[in-house]
JSON list of C-alpha atoms in Angstrom, two decimals:
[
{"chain": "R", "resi": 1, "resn": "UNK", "atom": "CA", "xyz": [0.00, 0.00, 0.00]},
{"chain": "R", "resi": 2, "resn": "UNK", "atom": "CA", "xyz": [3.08, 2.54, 0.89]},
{"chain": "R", "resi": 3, "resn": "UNK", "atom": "CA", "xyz": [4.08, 1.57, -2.75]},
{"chain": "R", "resi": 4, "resn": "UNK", "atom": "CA", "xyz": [1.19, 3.00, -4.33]},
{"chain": "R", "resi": 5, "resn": "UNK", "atom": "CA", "xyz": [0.51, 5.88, -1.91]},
{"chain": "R", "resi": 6, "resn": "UNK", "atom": "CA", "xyz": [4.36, 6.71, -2.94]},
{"chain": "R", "resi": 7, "resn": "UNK", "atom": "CA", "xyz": [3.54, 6.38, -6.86]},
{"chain": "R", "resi": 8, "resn": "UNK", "atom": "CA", "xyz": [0.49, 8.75, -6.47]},
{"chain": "R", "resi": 9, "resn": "UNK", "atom": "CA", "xyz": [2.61, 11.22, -4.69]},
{"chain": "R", "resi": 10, "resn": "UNK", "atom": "CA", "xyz": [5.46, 10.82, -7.22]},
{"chain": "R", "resi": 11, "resn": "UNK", "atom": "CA", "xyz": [3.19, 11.75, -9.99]},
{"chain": "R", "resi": 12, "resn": "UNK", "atom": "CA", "xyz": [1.38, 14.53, -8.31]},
{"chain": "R", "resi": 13, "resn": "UNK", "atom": "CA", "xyz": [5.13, 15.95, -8.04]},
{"chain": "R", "resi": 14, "resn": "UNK", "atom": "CA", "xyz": [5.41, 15.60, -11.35]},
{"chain": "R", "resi": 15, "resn": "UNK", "atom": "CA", "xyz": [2.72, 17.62, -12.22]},
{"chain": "R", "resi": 16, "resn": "UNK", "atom": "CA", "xyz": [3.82, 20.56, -9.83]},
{"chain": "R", "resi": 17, "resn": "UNK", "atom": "CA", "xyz": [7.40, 20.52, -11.26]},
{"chain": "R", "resi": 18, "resn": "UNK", "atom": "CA", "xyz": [5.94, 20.68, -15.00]},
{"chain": "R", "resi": 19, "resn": "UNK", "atom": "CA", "xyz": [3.31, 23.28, -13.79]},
{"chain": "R", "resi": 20, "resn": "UNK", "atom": "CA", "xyz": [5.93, 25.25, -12.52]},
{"chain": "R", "resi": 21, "resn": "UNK", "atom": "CA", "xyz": [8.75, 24.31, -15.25]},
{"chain": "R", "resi": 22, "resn": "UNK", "atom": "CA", "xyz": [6.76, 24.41, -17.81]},
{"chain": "R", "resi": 23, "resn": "UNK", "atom": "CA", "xyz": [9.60, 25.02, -20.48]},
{"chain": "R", "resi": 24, "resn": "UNK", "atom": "CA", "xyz": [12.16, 22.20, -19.61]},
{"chain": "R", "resi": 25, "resn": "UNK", "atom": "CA", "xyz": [9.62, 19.91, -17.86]},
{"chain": "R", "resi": 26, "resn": "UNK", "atom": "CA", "xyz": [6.85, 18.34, -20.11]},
{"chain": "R", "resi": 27, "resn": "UNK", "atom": "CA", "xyz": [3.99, 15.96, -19.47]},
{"chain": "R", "resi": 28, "resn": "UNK", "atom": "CA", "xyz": [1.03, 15.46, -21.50]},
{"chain": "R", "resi": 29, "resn": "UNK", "atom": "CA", "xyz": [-1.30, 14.72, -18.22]},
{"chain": "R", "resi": 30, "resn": "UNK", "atom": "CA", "xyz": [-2.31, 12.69, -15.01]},
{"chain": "R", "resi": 31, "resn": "UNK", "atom": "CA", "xyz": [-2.37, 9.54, -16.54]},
{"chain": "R", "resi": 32, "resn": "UNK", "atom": "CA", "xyz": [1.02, 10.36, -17.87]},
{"chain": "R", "resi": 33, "resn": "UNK", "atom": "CA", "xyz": [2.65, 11.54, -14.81]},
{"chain": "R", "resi": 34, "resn": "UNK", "atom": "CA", "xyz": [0.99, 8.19, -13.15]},
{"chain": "R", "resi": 35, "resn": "UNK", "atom": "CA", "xyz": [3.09, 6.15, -16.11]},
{"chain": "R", "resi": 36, "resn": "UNK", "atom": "CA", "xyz": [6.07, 8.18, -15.66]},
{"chain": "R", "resi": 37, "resn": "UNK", "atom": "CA", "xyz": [5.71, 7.51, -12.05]},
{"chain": "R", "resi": 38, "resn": "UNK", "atom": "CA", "xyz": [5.34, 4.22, -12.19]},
{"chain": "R", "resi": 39, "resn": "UNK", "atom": "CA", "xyz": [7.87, 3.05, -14.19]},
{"chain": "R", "resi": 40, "resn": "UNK", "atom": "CA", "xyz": [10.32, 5.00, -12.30]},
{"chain": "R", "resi": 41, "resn": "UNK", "atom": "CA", "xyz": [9.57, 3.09, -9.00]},
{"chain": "R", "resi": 42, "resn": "UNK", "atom": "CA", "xyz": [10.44, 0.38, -11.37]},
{"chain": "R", "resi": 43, "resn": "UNK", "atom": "CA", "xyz": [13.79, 1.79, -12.30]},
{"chain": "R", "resi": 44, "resn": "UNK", "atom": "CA", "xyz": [14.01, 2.33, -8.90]},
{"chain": "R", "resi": 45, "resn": "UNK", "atom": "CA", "xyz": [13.74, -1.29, -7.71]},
{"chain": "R", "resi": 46, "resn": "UNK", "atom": "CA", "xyz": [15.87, -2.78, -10.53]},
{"chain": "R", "resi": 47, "resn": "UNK", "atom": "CA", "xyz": [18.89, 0.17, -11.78]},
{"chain": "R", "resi": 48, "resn": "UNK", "atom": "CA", "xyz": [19.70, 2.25, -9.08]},
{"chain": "R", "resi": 49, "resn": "UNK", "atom": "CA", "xyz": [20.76, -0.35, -6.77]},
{"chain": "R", "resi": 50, "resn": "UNK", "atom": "CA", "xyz": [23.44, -1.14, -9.63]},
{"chain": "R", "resi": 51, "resn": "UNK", "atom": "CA", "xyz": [23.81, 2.31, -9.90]},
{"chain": "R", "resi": 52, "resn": "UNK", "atom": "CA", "xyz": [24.58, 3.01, -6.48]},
{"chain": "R", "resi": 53, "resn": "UNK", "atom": "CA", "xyz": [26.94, 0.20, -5.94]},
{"chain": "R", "resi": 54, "resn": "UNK", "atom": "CA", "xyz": [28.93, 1.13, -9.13]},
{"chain": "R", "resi": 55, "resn": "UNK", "atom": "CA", "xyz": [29.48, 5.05, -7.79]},
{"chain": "R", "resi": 56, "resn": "UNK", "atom": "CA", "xyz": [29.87, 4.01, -4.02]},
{"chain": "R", "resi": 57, "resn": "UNK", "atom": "CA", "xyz": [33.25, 5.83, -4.20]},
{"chain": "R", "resi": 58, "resn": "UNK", "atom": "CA", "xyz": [31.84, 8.61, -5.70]},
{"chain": "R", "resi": 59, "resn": "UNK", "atom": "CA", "xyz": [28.88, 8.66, -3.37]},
{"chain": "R", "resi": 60, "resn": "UNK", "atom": "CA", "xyz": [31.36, 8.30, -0.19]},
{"chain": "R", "resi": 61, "resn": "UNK", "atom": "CA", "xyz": [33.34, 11.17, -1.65]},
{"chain": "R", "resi": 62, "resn": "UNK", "atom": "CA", "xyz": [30.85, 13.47, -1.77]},
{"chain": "R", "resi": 63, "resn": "UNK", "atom": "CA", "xyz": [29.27, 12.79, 1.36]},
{"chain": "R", "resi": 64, "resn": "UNK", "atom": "CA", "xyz": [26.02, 11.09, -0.48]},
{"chain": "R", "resi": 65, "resn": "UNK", "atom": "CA", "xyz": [25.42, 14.45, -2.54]},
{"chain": "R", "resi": 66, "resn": "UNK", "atom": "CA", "xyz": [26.16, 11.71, -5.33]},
{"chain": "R", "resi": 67, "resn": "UNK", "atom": "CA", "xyz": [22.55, 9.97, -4.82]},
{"chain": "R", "resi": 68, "resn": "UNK", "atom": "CA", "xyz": [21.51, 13.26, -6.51]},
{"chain": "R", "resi": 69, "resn": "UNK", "atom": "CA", "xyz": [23.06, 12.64, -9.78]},
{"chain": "R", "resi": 70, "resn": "UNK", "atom": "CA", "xyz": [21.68, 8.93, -9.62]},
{"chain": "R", "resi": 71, "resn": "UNK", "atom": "CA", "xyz": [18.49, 10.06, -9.43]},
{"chain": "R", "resi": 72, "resn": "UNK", "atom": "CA", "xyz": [18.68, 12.64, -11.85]},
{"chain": "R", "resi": 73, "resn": "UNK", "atom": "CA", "xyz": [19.88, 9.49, -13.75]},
{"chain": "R", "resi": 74, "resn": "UNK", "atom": "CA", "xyz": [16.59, 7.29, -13.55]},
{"chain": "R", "resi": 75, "resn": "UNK", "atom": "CA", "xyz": [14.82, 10.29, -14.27]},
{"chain": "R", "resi": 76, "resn": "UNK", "atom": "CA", "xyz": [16.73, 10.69, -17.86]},
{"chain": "R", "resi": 77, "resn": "UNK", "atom": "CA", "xyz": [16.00, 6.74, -18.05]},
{"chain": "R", "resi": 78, "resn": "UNK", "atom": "CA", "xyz": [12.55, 7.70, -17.56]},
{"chain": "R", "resi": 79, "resn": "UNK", "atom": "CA", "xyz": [12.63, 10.26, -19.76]},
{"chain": "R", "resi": 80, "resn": "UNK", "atom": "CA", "xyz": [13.81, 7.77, -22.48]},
{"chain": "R", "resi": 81, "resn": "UNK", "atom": "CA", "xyz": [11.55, 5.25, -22.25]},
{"chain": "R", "resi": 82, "resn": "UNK", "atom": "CA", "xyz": [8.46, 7.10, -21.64]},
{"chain": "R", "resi": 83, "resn": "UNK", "atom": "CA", "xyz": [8.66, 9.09, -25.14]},
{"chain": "R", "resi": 84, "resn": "UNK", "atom": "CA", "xyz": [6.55, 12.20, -26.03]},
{"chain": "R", "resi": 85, "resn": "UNK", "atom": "CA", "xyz": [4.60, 11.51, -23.05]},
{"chain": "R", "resi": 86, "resn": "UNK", "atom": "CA", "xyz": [6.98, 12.65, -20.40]},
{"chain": "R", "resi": 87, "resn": "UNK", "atom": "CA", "xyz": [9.91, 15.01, -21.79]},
{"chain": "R", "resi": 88, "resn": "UNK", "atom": "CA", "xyz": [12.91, 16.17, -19.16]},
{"chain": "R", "resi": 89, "resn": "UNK", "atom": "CA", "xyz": [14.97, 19.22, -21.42]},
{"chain": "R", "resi": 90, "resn": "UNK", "atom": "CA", "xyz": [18.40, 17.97, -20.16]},
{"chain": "R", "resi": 91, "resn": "UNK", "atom": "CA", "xyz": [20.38, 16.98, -17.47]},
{"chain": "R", "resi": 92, "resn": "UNK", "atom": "CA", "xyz": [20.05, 20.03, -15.01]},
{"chain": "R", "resi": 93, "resn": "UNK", "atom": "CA", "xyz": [16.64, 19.99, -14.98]},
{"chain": "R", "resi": 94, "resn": "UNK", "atom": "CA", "xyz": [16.64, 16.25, -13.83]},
{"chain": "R", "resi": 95, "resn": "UNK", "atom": "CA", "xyz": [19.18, 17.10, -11.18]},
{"chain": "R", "resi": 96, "resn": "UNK", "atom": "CA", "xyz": [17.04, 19.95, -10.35]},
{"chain": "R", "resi": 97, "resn": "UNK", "atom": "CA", "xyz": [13.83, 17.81, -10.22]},
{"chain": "R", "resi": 98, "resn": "UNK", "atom": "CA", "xyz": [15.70, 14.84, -8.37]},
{"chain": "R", "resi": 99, "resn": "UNK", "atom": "CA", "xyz": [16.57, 17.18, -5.89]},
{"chain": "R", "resi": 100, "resn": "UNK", "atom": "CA", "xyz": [13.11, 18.86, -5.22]},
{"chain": "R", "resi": 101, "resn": "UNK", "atom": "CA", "xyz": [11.15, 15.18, -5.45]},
{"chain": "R", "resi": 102, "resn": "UNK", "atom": "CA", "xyz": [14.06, 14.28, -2.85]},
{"chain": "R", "resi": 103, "resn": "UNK", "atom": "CA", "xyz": [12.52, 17.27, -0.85]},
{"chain": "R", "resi": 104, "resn": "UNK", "atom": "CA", "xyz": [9.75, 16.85, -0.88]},
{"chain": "R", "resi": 105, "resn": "UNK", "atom": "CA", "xyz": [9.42, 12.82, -0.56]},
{"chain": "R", "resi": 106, "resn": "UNK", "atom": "CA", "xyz": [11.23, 13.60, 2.71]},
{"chain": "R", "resi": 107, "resn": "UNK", "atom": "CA", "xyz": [8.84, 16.03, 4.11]},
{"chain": "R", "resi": 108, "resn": "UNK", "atom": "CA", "xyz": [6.06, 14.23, 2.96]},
{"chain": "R", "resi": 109, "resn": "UNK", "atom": "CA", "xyz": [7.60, 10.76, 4.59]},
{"chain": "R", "resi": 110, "resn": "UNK", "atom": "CA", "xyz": [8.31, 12.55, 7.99]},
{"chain": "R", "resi": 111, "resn": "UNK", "atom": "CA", "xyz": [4.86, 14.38, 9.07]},
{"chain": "R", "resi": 112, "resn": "UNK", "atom": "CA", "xyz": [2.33, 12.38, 6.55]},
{"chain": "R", "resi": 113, "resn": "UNK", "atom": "CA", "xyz": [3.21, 9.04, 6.34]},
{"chain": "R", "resi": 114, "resn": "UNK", "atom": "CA", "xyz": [4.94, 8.78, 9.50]},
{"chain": "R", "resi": 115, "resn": "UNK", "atom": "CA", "xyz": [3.69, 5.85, 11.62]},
{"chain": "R", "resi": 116, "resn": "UNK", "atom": "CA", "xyz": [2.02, 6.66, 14.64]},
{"chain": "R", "resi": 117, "resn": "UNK", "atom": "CA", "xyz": [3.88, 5.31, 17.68]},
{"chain": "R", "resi": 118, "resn": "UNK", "atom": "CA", "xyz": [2.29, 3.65, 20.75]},
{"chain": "R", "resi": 119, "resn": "UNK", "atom": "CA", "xyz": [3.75, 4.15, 24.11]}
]
């Protein structure tokens, strides 16, 4: 269920950032964004574990600023295989995106979807 509830929010991020970026950041709709969304929790679960352990080095060096550029890097993968539907201008804006879904996930994470704790 936290799979799905994080897909939904993934794609309602991606219609903020292409609301607001309008110029480098293109989707042709909801069910696009949900696609787009989708398939990178699926790039998610399969390339950036690869990804990560081939930059570890990088990753240590920058004190995990690296994860960043990964992420901007499944983005472009998304880009790619999603088509017309879901268009990233270049590699900036993905870092840029990366790093405000990164944002936002985490704020989203810590007061919404935080688990209630029983003492």
């Amino acid at each position: 269920m936290k799979w799905l509830i994080g897909i939904l929010i993934n794609a309602v991020l991606f219609m903020a950032i292409a609301g607001y970026f309008s110029e480098s950041f293109l989707l042709e709709g909801f069910s696009s964004a949900l696609g787009a969304s989708f398939l990178l929790s699926i790039i998610n679960i399969i390339v950036r574990p690869l990804l990560i352990i081939l930059t570890l080095p990088a990753t240590v060096l920058t004190l995990g600023f690296f994860l960043f550029v990964i992420n901007a890097i499944t983005l472009e993968i998304t880009d790619y295989l999603m088509g017309d539907a879901f268009e990233i201008a270049g590699f900036g804006m993905a870092l840029l995106a990366a790093v405000i879904m990164s944002i936002v996930t985490l704020i989203v994470n810590q007061t919404i979807l935080k688990p209630s704790k029983k003492n």
